[in-house]
Amino acid sequence: MLVTIIAFILIFGILVLVHEYGHYYFAKRAGVLVREFSIGMGPKIWWQQRHGTTYTIRLLPVGGYVRLAGMDEDADQLRPGMPVTLQLNDAQAVTLINTSDQPLRYPGIPVRVVDFDLVDGLWLEGYENDDETQVKRYAVDHDALLIERDGTQVRIAPRDVRFNSASLPHRMMINFAGAMNNFILALVLFIGLGFLMPKVPINTNQLGGVAKHSPAQVVGLQAGDKITAVGKQQVKNWDQLTTTIAQTKDAQTTITYRRHGQLKRQAVKLKAVKQNGQRQYQLGIYQAQSSKFADRMQYGWQMFARAGTLIFTALGQMMHGFSLNDLGGPVAIYATTSQATHFGFLGVVSFLAMLSINLGIMNLLPIPALDGGKLLLNIVEAIIRRPIPAKFEGIVNLVGVVFLLILMLLVTFNDIQRYLM
């Protein structure tokens, strides 16, 4: 169980780190301030600030996020009437606003906020030392820090470093980068699997071997034979070969193959088996394997393509009949992680690769609040050639967040029933 827990935390951590780093990297390149980069959710257990970004690790290893300036409107948490503590520099500009109860290393000025503008005007007004006879205005430094109520220290978000101040192409790239990183991670992991395995199966119509007492052995097929046709159906690779054999309508068929340059034809009776309630046929052959560099690279790419195709196929099937069993949340991922650990390191790597490409594709679905929903709004903005009203965008994203929260609760409850009861 301990191995499963460690693997689960590592898998979730890697997925989140890679996904969020995509948003982070392209936001930085576009001049957008990344106020916080968090791994995990809930109460923070560690934080450090570097180059304007606060890096945090939070208690619950079930997600993470980046907070981009201008996309966390309520993050400043300032309100008229709120008591804060200010620190000033030599030019009497505010360099730190403390909204929490935690004591500061250096003494500050107690102020009760009356009004403020931390976006354009960069000022704050309030009653100093609760002296309500005079409202005092303070200039706020462009790079001033703000300590939030939970003690998290972040930069303020002036207009020029906010997300919506970036160009449309930059914003689209920021929104797409998380999923892109997941695809890159999946491809790298699949290629890595190809080099970690002693040999990799190659997608060829050449046989790697035949099973004992199988139809293939009965008719004299050998390793190295190249099957070119099953019945009248031409086959050029292993995928076509196995699919054609499995879906053959009659057990009695003919196999055309090439051995030492000579083309031969042999009648054969296939073995009938039942899979998923359907009758399929088997010839009893093994796939050829290779240790060549090019074949290992090709194996990684083919596994990546197959995983993507499998996920899109599953999404298509969901359109015809949706069930909560088609989705899985943290509980399902934990249960599958437990199964993957039984196959050792390679099993965990393979599962991580599948999960990464799955996360990338799911995030690109055109659902509000997901990256795909944000990209859809970007495309609409490009078509109408003007910014989408912030109020409308906020409502759309709020609807998406509510939908996703409800869906997550339903999926989690369903997963608990499936895996823990």
Short mmCIF file of C-alpha atoms in Angstrom, two decimals:
data_model
loop_
_atom_site.label_atom_id
_atom_site.label_comp_id
_atom_site.label_asym_id
_atom_site.label_seq_id
_atom_site.Cartn_x
_atom_site.Cartn_y
_atom_site.Cartn_z
CA MET A 1 0.00 0.00 0.00
CA LEU A 2 2.86 2.38 0.78
CA VAL A 3 4.30 1.84 -2.70
CA THR A 4 0.91 2.69 -4.22
CA ILE A 5 0.61 5.87 -2.16
CA ILE A 6 4.12 7.02 -3.13
CA ALA A 7 3.50 6.19 -6.80
CA PHE A 8 0.14 8.01 -6.71
CA ILE A 9 1.69 11.16 -5.24
CA LEU A 10 4.57 11.07 -7.74
CA ILE A 11 2.25 10.52 -10.71
CA PHE A 12 -0.09 13.33 -9.70
CA GLY A 13 2.84 15.61 -8.89
CA ILE A 14 4.56 15.01 -12.23
CA LEU A 15 1.35 15.47 -14.23
CA VAL A 16 0.49 18.74 -12.48
CA LEU A 17 4.05 20.05 -12.56
CA VAL A 18 4.43 19.41 -16.29
CA HIS A 19 0.97 20.77 -17.18
CA GLU A 20 1.21 23.92 -15.10
CA TYR A 21 4.80 24.56 -16.16
CA GLY A 22 3.53 24.91 -19.72
CA HIS A 23 1.21 27.75 -18.66
CA TYR A 24 3.96 29.21 -16.45
CA TYR A 25 6.70 29.19 -19.10
CA PHE A 26 4.70 30.82 -21.87
CA ALA A 27 3.14 33.33 -19.48
CA LYS A 28 6.64 34.43 -18.42
CA ARG A 29 7.69 34.70 -22.08
CA ALA A 30 4.65 36.88 -22.82
CA GLY A 31 5.46 39.23 -19.92
CA VAL A 32 2.49 38.04 -17.82
CA LEU A 33 3.12 37.94 -14.08
CA VAL A 34 2.76 34.47 -12.58
CA ARG A 35 1.73 35.32 -9.04
CA GLU A 36 1.75 31.76 -7.71
CA PHE A 37 2.81 28.33 -8.91
CA SER A 38 1.22 25.69 -6.67
CA ILE A 39 1.61 21.93 -6.51
CA GLY A 40 -1.30 20.46 -4.58
CA MET A 41 -4.46 22.04 -3.20
CA GLY A 42 -5.64 23.20 0.21
CA PRO A 43 -3.50 24.61 3.04
CA LYS A 44 0.08 25.42 2.10
CA ILE A 45 2.89 23.50 3.79
CA TRP A 46 5.85 25.25 2.10
CA TRP A 47 6.41 28.37 0.04
CA GLN A 48 9.21 30.42 -1.43
CA GLN A 49 9.22 33.50 -3.62
CA ARG A 50 11.65 33.93 -6.51
CA HIS A 51 11.66 36.45 -9.35
CA GLY A 52 8.14 37.68 -8.59
CA THR A 53 6.50 34.23 -8.41
CA THR A 54 5.49 32.50 -5.19
CA TYR A 55 6.08 28.74 -5.36
CA THR A 56 3.93 26.71 -2.97
CA ILE A 57 3.41 23.08 -2.04
CA ARG A 58 -0.03 22.43 -0.58
CA LEU A 59 -1.36 19.63 1.56
CA LEU A 60 -3.65 17.71 -0.83
CA PRO A 61 -1.76 16.04 -3.74
CA VAL A 62 -4.77 16.14 -6.06
CA GLY A 63 -4.01 18.98 -8.43
CA GLY A 64 -2.25 22.31 -8.72
CA TYR A 65 -2.45 25.62 -10.50
CA VAL A 66 -0.73 28.77 -11.67
CA ARG A 67 -2.26 32.12 -10.74
CA LEU A 68 -1.77 34.57 -13.57
CA ALA A 69 -2.11 38.27 -12.90
CA GLY A 70 -5.57 39.43 -13.92
CA MET A 71 -7.09 35.95 -13.82
CA ASP A 72 -7.53 35.89 -10.03
CA GLU A 73 -9.58 39.02 -9.52
CA ASP A 74 -10.39 38.36 -5.85
CA ALA A 75 -6.86 37.33 -4.95
CA ASP A 76 -5.87 40.71 -3.47
CA GLN A 77 -8.56 40.24 -0.82
CA LEU A 78 -8.57 43.97 -0.03
CA ARG A 79 -11.88 45.51 1.05
CA PRO A 80 -12.85 48.97 2.32
CA GLY A 81 -12.75 48.91 6.11
CA MET A 82 -10.12 46.15 6.23
CA PRO A 83 -7.21 46.66 8.64
CA VAL A 84 -3.81 46.18 6.98
CA THR A 85 -0.20 46.85 7.77
CA LEU A 86 1.92 48.75 5.26
CA GLN A 87 5.66 48.91 4.78
CA LEU A 88 7.19 51.79 2.84
CA ASN A 89 10.49 52.32 1.06
CA ASP A 90 12.71 55.39 1.24
CA ALA A 91 10.55 57.12 -1.40
CA GLN A 92 7.49 56.57 0.86
CA ALA A 93 5.91 54.16 -1.61
CA VAL A 94 4.20 51.02 -0.31
CA THR A 95 6.32 47.93 -0.88
CA LEU A 96 4.27 45.49 1.21
CA ILE A 97 0.60 45.19 2.18
CA ASN A 98 -0.10 42.72 4.98
CA THR A 99 -3.74 41.59 5.16
CA SER A 100 -3.00 38.64 7.45
CA ASP A 101 -2.59 38.39 11.21
CA GLN A 102 1.00 37.22 10.98
CA PRO A 103 3.61 39.61 12.43
CA LEU A 104 6.07 41.28 10.09
CA ARG A 105 9.82 41.05 10.44
CA TYR A 106 10.05 44.84 10.37
CA PRO A 107 7.52 47.25 11.91
CA GLY A 108 4.79 48.56 9.61
CA ILE A 109 2.11 51.24 9.59
CA PRO A 110 -1.39 50.10 10.67
CA VAL A 111 -4.00 51.40 8.22
CA ARG A 112 -7.74 50.82 7.81
CA VAL A 113 -8.45 50.74 4.07
CA VAL A 114 -10.85 53.30 2.60
CA ASP A 115 -10.16 52.86 -1.12
CA PHE A 116 -7.44 51.56 -3.40
CA ASP A 117 -6.33 51.01 -7.00
CA LEU A 118 -3.61 48.40 -7.43
CA VAL A 119 -4.14 48.03 -11.18
CA ASP A 120 -3.83 51.41 -12.89
CA GLY A 121 -3.34 54.26 -10.41
CA LEU A 122 -1.26 52.21 -7.93
CA TRP A 123 -2.41 53.92 -4.74
CA LEU A 124 -4.11 53.07 -1.47
CA GLU A 125 -6.11 55.36 0.83
CA GLY A 126 -6.92 54.75 4.47
CA TYR A 127 -7.00 55.86 8.07
CA GLU A 128 -3.51 55.65 9.55
CA ASN A 129 -3.47 54.42 13.16
CA ASP A 130 -7.32 54.57 13.16
CA ASP A 131 -7.20 58.36 12.89
CA GLU A 132 -10.52 58.96 11.08
CA THR A 133 -9.97 62.72 10.92
CA GLN A 134 -7.78 62.33 7.85
CA VAL A 135 -7.74 59.97 4.86
CA LYS A 136 -4.15 59.45 3.85
CA ARG A 137 -3.11 58.38 0.35
CA TYR A 138 -0.08 56.18 -0.24
CA ALA A 139 1.63 55.55 -3.57
CA VAL A 140 2.08 51.81 -4.19
CA ASP A 141 5.24 50.47 -5.81
CA HIS A 142 4.73 48.63 -9.11
CA ASP A 143 6.35 45.48 -7.67
CA ALA A 144 4.80 45.71 -4.21
CA LEU A 145 4.11 42.50 -2.31
CA LEU A 146 0.83 41.52 -0.70
CA ILE A 147 0.46 39.02 2.14
CA GLU A 148 -2.91 37.31 1.84
CA ARG A 149 -5.03 36.21 4.78
CA ASP A 150 -3.58 32.69 4.81
CA GLY A 151 -0.05 34.10 4.85
CA THR A 152 0.75 33.54 1.17
CA GLN A 153 2.95 36.34 -0.15
CA VAL A 154 2.37 37.38 -3.79
CA ARG A 155 3.03 40.35 -6.05
CA ILE A 156 0.28 42.83 -6.83
CA ALA A 157 -1.01 42.75 -10.42
CA PRO A 158 -0.68 46.10 -12.27
CA ARG A 159 -2.27 46.47 -15.70
CA ASP A 160 0.87 45.97 -17.80
CA VAL A 161 1.63 42.50 -16.39
CA ARG A 162 -1.93 41.17 -16.47
CA PHE A 163 -3.03 38.28 -18.69
CA ASN A 164 -5.41 40.35 -20.82
CA SER A 165 -2.62 42.84 -21.60
CA ALA A 166 -0.79 40.15 -23.57
CA SER A 167 -1.46 39.79 -27.29
CA LEU A 168 -4.10 37.31 -28.46
CA PRO A 169 -1.54 34.86 -29.94
CA HIS A 170 0.37 34.91 -26.64
CA ARG A 171 -2.81 34.27 -24.64
CA MET A 172 -3.77 31.38 -26.92
CA MET A 173 -0.33 29.86 -26.50
CA ILE A 174 -0.54 30.21 -22.71
CA ASN A 175 -3.91 28.44 -22.70
CA PHE A 176 -2.69 25.65 -25.01
CA ALA A 177 0.71 25.12 -23.38
CA GLY A 178 -0.51 22.96 -20.48
CA ALA A 179 -2.03 20.32 -22.75
CA MET A 180 0.94 20.59 -25.11
CA ASN A 181 3.31 19.76 -22.27
CA ASN A 182 1.20 16.72 -21.37
CA PHE A 183 1.48 15.47 -24.96
CA ILE A 184 5.26 16.02 -24.93
CA LEU A 185 5.58 14.17 -21.62
CA ALA A 186 3.53 11.24 -22.91
CA LEU A 187 5.63 10.98 -26.09
CA VAL A 188 8.90 11.15 -24.12
CA LEU A 189 7.69 8.45 -21.71
CA PHE A 190 6.54 6.13 -24.50
CA ILE A 191 9.89 6.54 -26.27
CA GLY A 192 11.61 5.97 -22.93
CA LEU A 193 9.67 2.73 -22.55
CA GLY A 194 10.99 1.65 -25.92
CA PHE A 195 14.56 2.00 -24.67
CA LEU A 196 13.90 0.52 -21.23
CA MET A 197 12.46 -2.71 -22.66
CA PRO A 198 14.92 -5.44 -23.73
CA LYS A 199 13.23 -5.53 -27.15
CA VAL A 200 10.21 -3.83 -28.66
CA PRO A 201 7.48 -5.33 -30.86
CA ILE A 202 7.61 -4.00 -34.40
CA ASN A 203 4.61 -3.35 -36.58
CA THR A 204 5.48 -5.68 -39.44
CA ASN A 205 3.82 -8.64 -41.15
CA GLN A 206 6.91 -10.76 -40.45
CA LEU A 207 6.39 -13.42 -37.80
CA GLY A 208 8.46 -13.50 -34.64
CA GLY A 209 7.40 -17.05 -33.86
CA VAL A 210 4.48 -19.49 -33.71
CA ALA A 211 2.70 -21.01 -30.70
CA LYS A 212 2.93 -24.73 -30.02
CA HIS A 213 -0.03 -26.81 -31.21
CA SER A 214 -1.52 -23.72 -32.90
CA PRO A 215 -3.07 -23.55 -36.38
CA ALA A 216 0.09 -21.73 -37.51
CA GLN A 217 2.34 -24.59 -36.39
CA VAL A 218 0.00 -27.21 -37.87
CA VAL A 219 0.33 -25.70 -41.37
CA GLY A 220 4.10 -25.21 -41.03
CA LEU A 221 4.45 -21.45 -40.56
CA GLN A 222 7.83 -20.38 -39.14
CA ALA A 223 9.49 -17.37 -37.56
CA GLY A 224 10.63 -15.03 -40.34
CA ASP A 225 7.70 -15.79 -42.66
CA LYS A 226 5.96 -12.68 -43.98
CA ILE A 227 2.18 -13.03 -44.23
CA THR A 228 0.96 -10.90 -47.11
CA ALA A 229 -2.74 -11.88 -47.21
CA VAL A 230 -5.45 -13.55 -45.15
CA GLY A 231 -8.02 -14.92 -47.56
CA LYS A 232 -8.41 -12.18 -50.15
CA GLN A 233 -7.46 -9.38 -47.72
CA GLN A 234 -3.98 -7.93 -48.20
CA VAL A 235 -2.02 -7.17 -44.98
CA LYS A 236 1.10 -5.04 -44.67
CA ASN A 237 1.74 -4.85 -40.92
CA TRP A 238 1.00 -6.56 -37.61
CA ASP A 239 -2.05 -4.44 -36.78
CA GLN A 240 -3.71 -5.25 -40.12
CA LEU A 241 -2.72 -8.90 -39.80
CA THR A 242 -4.16 -9.51 -36.32
CA THR A 243 -7.29 -7.45 -37.00
CA THR A 244 -7.99 -9.30 -40.26
CA ILE A 245 -7.51 -12.72 -38.62
CA ALA A 246 -9.69 -11.84 -35.63
CA GLN A 247 -12.51 -10.54 -37.83
CA THR A 248 -12.43 -13.32 -40.42
CA LYS A 249 -15.99 -14.57 -41.02
CA ASP A 250 -15.06 -18.23 -41.44
CA ALA A 251 -12.56 -20.36 -39.50
CA GLN A 252 -11.51 -22.02 -42.76
CA THR A 253 -9.38 -19.59 -44.76
CA THR A 254 -6.09 -19.33 -46.66
CA ILE A 255 -2.82 -17.69 -45.66
CA THR A 256 -0.49 -16.20 -48.26
CA TYR A 257 3.08 -15.74 -47.04
CA ARG A 258 6.60 -15.17 -48.34
CA ARG A 259 9.54 -17.34 -47.25
CA HIS A 260 13.07 -16.81 -48.58
CA GLY A 261 11.67 -14.78 -51.45
CA GLN A 262 9.15 -17.42 -52.50
CA LEU A 263 5.40 -16.73 -52.28
CA LYS A 264 3.37 -19.58 -50.80
CA ARG A 265 -0.30 -20.18 -50.11
CA GLN A 266 -1.68 -22.46 -47.41
CA ALA A 267 -5.19 -23.43 -46.29
CA VAL A 268 -5.66 -23.18 -42.53
CA LYS A 269 -8.40 -23.65 -39.95
CA LEU A 270 -8.29 -20.83 -37.39
CA LYS A 271 -8.97 -21.31 -33.70
CA ALA A 272 -12.25 -19.77 -32.51
CA VAL A 273 -12.29 -17.92 -29.15
CA LYS A 274 -14.75 -15.66 -27.37
CA GLN A 275 -13.67 -12.15 -26.35
CA ASN A 276 -16.07 -9.61 -24.85
CA GLY A 277 -18.96 -11.88 -25.78
CA GLN A 278 -17.96 -11.98 -29.47
CA ARG A 279 -16.43 -14.80 -31.49
CA GLN A 280 -12.98 -14.06 -32.85
CA TYR A 281 -10.32 -16.17 -34.54
CA GLN A 282 -6.65 -16.78 -33.76
CA LEU A 283 -3.79 -18.15 -35.82
CA GLY A 284 -1.28 -18.62 -32.97
CA ILE A 285 1.54 -16.31 -34.06
CA TYR A 286 3.95 -14.03 -32.17
CA GLN A 287 4.92 -10.51 -33.12
CA ALA A 288 8.48 -9.91 -34.26
CA GLN A 289 10.70 -7.88 -31.90
CA SER A 290 13.72 -5.67 -32.38
CA SER A 291 16.40 -3.87 -30.37
CA LYS A 292 17.36 -1.41 -33.11
CA PHE A 293 17.41 2.32 -32.28
CA ALA A 294 15.00 3.27 -35.07
CA ASP A 295 12.52 0.56 -34.06
CA ARG A 296 12.60 1.71 -30.43
CA MET A 297 11.87 5.29 -31.52
CA GLN A 298 9.10 4.12 -33.82
CA TYR A 299 7.60 2.02 -31.02
CA GLY A 300 7.35 5.11 -28.79
CA TRP A 301 5.63 7.13 -31.49
CA GLN A 302 3.22 4.31 -32.34
CA MET A 303 2.25 3.83 -28.69
CA PHE A 304 1.66 7.58 -28.38
CA ALA A 305 -0.57 7.59 -31.49
CA ARG A 306 -2.49 4.50 -30.36
CA ALA A 307 -3.12 6.00 -26.91
CA GLY A 308 -4.49 9.19 -28.46
CA THR A 309 -6.67 7.23 -30.86
CA LEU A 310 -7.99 5.10 -28.00
CA ILE A 311 -8.98 8.16 -25.98
CA PHE A 312 -10.72 9.84 -28.93
CA THR A 313 -12.56 6.58 -29.62
CA ALA A 314 -13.71 6.48 -25.99
CA LEU A 315 -14.89 10.10 -26.20
CA GLY A 316 -16.84 9.26 -29.36
CA GLN A 317 -18.52 6.32 -27.65
CA MET A 318 -19.47 8.58 -24.71
CA MET A 319 -21.39 10.79 -27.12
CA HIS A 320 -23.67 7.85 -27.93
CA GLY A 321 -24.23 6.75 -24.34
CA PHE A 322 -22.70 8.63 -21.40
CA SER A 323 -22.05 6.91 -18.07
CA LEU A 324 -20.15 8.07 -14.99
CA ASN A 325 -18.26 4.77 -15.25
CA ASP A 326 -16.61 6.22 -18.38
CA LEU A 327 -14.89 8.85 -16.21
CA GLY A 328 -12.48 8.53 -13.33
CA GLY A 329 -11.30 10.91 -10.64
CA PRO A 330 -8.54 10.69 -8.01
CA VAL A 331 -10.05 7.55 -6.47
CA ALA A 332 -10.06 5.74 -9.82
CA ILE A 333 -6.52 6.93 -10.55
CA TYR A 334 -5.37 5.62 -7.16
CA ALA A 335 -7.01 2.25 -7.83
CA THR A 336 -5.40 2.02 -11.28
CA THR A 337 -2.05 3.11 -9.83
CA SER A 338 -2.30 0.16 -7.45
CA GLN A 339 -2.74 -2.16 -10.44
CA ALA A 340 0.10 -0.50 -12.36
CA THR A 341 2.56 -0.96 -9.48
CA HIS A 342 2.12 -4.74 -9.76
CA PHE A 343 3.84 -4.53 -13.17
CA GLY A 344 6.82 -2.74 -11.67
CA PHE A 345 8.54 0.41 -12.84
CA LEU A 346 7.63 -0.06 -16.50
CA GLY A 347 3.97 -0.45 -15.58
CA VAL A 348 3.99 2.83 -13.65
CA VAL A 349 5.76 4.65 -16.50
CA SER A 350 3.26 3.29 -19.04
CA PHE A 351 0.33 4.34 -16.83
CA LEU A 352 1.81 7.82 -16.35
CA ALA A 353 2.18 8.21 -20.13
CA MET A 354 -1.44 7.16 -20.73
CA LEU A 355 -2.66 9.46 -17.98
CA SER A 356 -0.65 12.38 -19.35
CA ILE A 357 -2.08 12.16 -22.88
CA ASN A 358 -5.54 11.63 -21.37
CA LEU A 359 -5.18 14.80 -19.28
CA GLY A 360 -3.99 16.77 -22.29
CA ILE A 361 -6.92 15.73 -24.48
CA MET A 362 -9.52 16.22 -21.73
CA ASN A 363 -8.20 19.71 -20.98
CA LEU A 364 -8.67 20.71 -24.62
CA LEU A 365 -12.37 19.85 -24.62
CA PRO A 366 -14.36 23.05 -25.34
CA ILE A 367 -15.84 23.22 -21.84
CA PRO A 368 -15.83 26.58 -20.03
CA ALA A 369 -13.10 26.87 -17.36
CA LEU A 370 -10.99 24.18 -19.08
CA ASP A 371 -8.11 25.19 -21.35
CA GLY A 372 -10.19 24.17 -24.36
CA GLY A 373 -13.01 26.48 -23.27
CA LYS A 374 -10.58 29.36 -22.90
CA LEU A 375 -9.13 28.63 -26.34
CA LEU A 376 -12.65 28.66 -27.77
CA LEU A 377 -13.19 32.15 -26.34
CA ASN A 378 -9.83 33.19 -27.85
CA ILE A 379 -10.98 31.95 -31.25
CA VAL A 380 -14.27 33.85 -30.91
CA GLU A 381 -12.27 36.97 -30.04
CA ALA A 382 -10.13 36.49 -33.14
CA ILE A 383 -13.25 36.13 -35.31
CA ILE A 384 -15.11 39.17 -33.96
CA ARG A 385 -11.84 41.15 -33.78
CA ARG A 386 -12.52 42.67 -30.40
CA PRO A 387 -12.08 41.57 -26.80
CA ILE A 388 -14.89 39.56 -25.24
CA PRO A 389 -16.50 41.57 -22.40
CA ALA A 390 -14.88 40.59 -19.11
CA LYS A 391 -18.28 40.21 -17.45
CA PHE A 392 -19.49 37.73 -20.09
CA GLU A 393 -16.23 35.77 -19.92
CA GLY A 394 -16.47 35.67 -16.14
CA ILE A 395 -20.04 34.31 -16.26
CA VAL A 396 -19.07 31.65 -18.81
CA ASN A 397 -16.11 30.53 -16.71
CA LEU A 398 -18.22 30.51 -13.54
CA VAL A 399 -20.78 28.25 -15.20
CA GLY A 400 -17.94 25.98 -16.29
CA VAL A 401 -16.45 25.86 -12.80
CA VAL A 402 -19.81 24.98 -11.24
CA PHE A 403 -20.37 22.27 -13.88
CA LEU A 404 -16.92 20.78 -13.31
CA LEU A 405 -17.30 20.84 -9.52
CA ILE A 406 -20.63 19.02 -9.71
CA LEU A 407 -19.20 16.53 -12.21
CA MET A 408 -16.13 15.97 -10.01
CA LEU A 409 -18.31 15.28 -6.97
CA LEU A 410 -20.49 12.83 -8.92
CA VAL A 411 -17.45 11.06 -10.40
CA THR A 412 -15.72 10.83 -7.01
CA PHE A 413 -18.86 9.42 -5.35
CA ASN A 414 -19.24 6.92 -8.18
CA ASP A 415 -15.56 5.93 -7.90
CA ILE A 416 -15.91 5.35 -4.16
CA GLN A 417 -18.83 3.01 -4.83
CA ARG A 418 -16.91 1.19 -7.58
CA TYR A 419 -13.55 0.79 -5.90
CA LEU A 420 -14.00 1.12 -2.14
CA MET A 421 -17.37 -0.50 -1.40
#
